């Protein structure tokens, strides 16, 4: 079609001295067809063209009927005017139709064309001007209206829609000619043998044209931000914890963290439980220790020093500290249920892994820094800011003589490496940390304070049952991976970042991310 249109474009230009409009010259052709022909001609400098974008008002099917037969309110007025003695309200739908009676009656009252006399409608004037019909005629002819308020009102009444129209202003180019000469793209053996290559027009190479995009894989934005977080942790001397266990027991996920068995977080509406098998084993030595533990991890120390962990004693200690109290704590004073502790759950936080690693640290108590970044699961109602699964970033520091002031100072250094320099700390409550603090950072883009994490110092009721010394203190803090990613990439709905509604074009085209570093 474009090949045929090129000749028509050249003919149309020959009969006009100045530029022509495609909307006038080729009103019935789609803009894509016209542009294809113009691109072909423009590549040979035979024409120049400029794209014109504009919005046109188009009548709906109802509006087409009004333009042809009159508005609803005009129909109501004509029916009332013909009834000399007045028209019963109940008879109006049968005369003008239900839709015209419903819409037109109110409009006719508003215009003052009719009035109500008990159960009758009477005309208030002898003649009217059907303004709506005239407005639609204007739009039908000009595809617009000089008064934009009219367009707005008719759109509210669903009589007019706006559609984008693309047209082109076309003028003669430097190499304009009436005849479109075909250009050959290949120099063939036959041309060389016959000598016809001397007379043909060869198409020049376009060295500015872009090549076809090569399909390739790409990193998800979450993975890009995750990589930046890992680099920050490694810079600060942290070791990565193994996070390959999505399913945990209630013991490691809750009980070992001094979370009571009646805590609301353990309810079905907040946690996903595994139905088969119904129970797990009690804490025990891993049959196959993770092979990807970082250098210097406690498992390796255990093997080197010949130490061992008494899991039965750990179970007993946790059970006692909950039910009757221990290590100077009165506990929660409730009957501890083994069955509740052995239920399998999809982990609700990676702190279960931190507990597991700190327990191993009890073999050789020493200063240590661990971190993890992985997926956790909660029975949340899915909305723009919540999913049933998300990623948690967690850091743990174990050492002697740690204080709350040290935790605040460390948080300022840690978040400064993410580009967040203004911090506020608010007292909070967590079952397994005391004191606990919510962390707020000032976001310049949003121009407000945003909660960015949670932190605290692990309680003695959590640490001492493991066998860690009484004077060892442990910092713990965490934040989600999704929130900083959404802020960095200006994503307002978390479902556009993670899940089945993600736009793959967004994943392929998103830029690299660099968290600010001091």
XYZ file of C-alpha atoms in Angstrom, residues 254 256-260 263 332 349 351 354-355 358 392 394-397 404 407 426-438 453-463 473-478:
50
model
C 9.129 -17.945 67.262
C 13.798 -19.381 70.286
C 13.183 -15.632 69.805
C 11.180 -15.480 73.069
C 7.913 -14.926 71.161
C 5.100 -16.376 73.329
C 1.328 -14.032 70.317
C 5.631 -15.602 80.391
C 11.324 -13.330 59.032
C 15.609 -13.620 62.177
C 20.023 -15.262 62.776
C 18.932 -17.278 65.837
C 23.896 -17.252 67.047
C 13.958 -8.941 54.264
C 18.790 -8.254 58.186
C 22.026 -7.554 60.023
C 23.340 -8.944 63.315
C 26.396 -7.846 65.335
C 22.283 1.322 72.684
C 23.598 0.780 67.861
C 11.394 6.001 67.944
C 10.966 3.601 70.894
C 9.105 0.441 69.903
C 8.235 -3.043 71.185
C 9.500 -6.396 69.931
C 9.231 -9.643 71.917
C 12.887 -10.523 71.302
C 14.631 -7.109 71.533
C 14.857 -4.674 74.451
C 15.369 -1.801 73.943
C 13.743 -1.658 70.492
C 13.640 1.221 68.020
C 11.841 2.045 64.782
C 13.617 -0.215 59.414
C 13.402 -1.774 62.857
C 16.206 -2.404 65.324
C 17.052 -3.375 68.861
C 19.278 -5.381 71.195
C 18.405 -9.063 71.588
C 16.996 -9.974 75.018
C 18.888 -12.171 77.512
C 15.907 -14.594 77.400
C 16.822 -15.218 73.768
C 20.647 -15.294 74.028
C 25.364 -8.281 73.539
C 23.837 -8.576 70.079
C 22.485 -5.829 67.806
C 19.786 -6.759 65.338
C 18.075 -4.682 62.668
C 16.100 -5.245 59.507
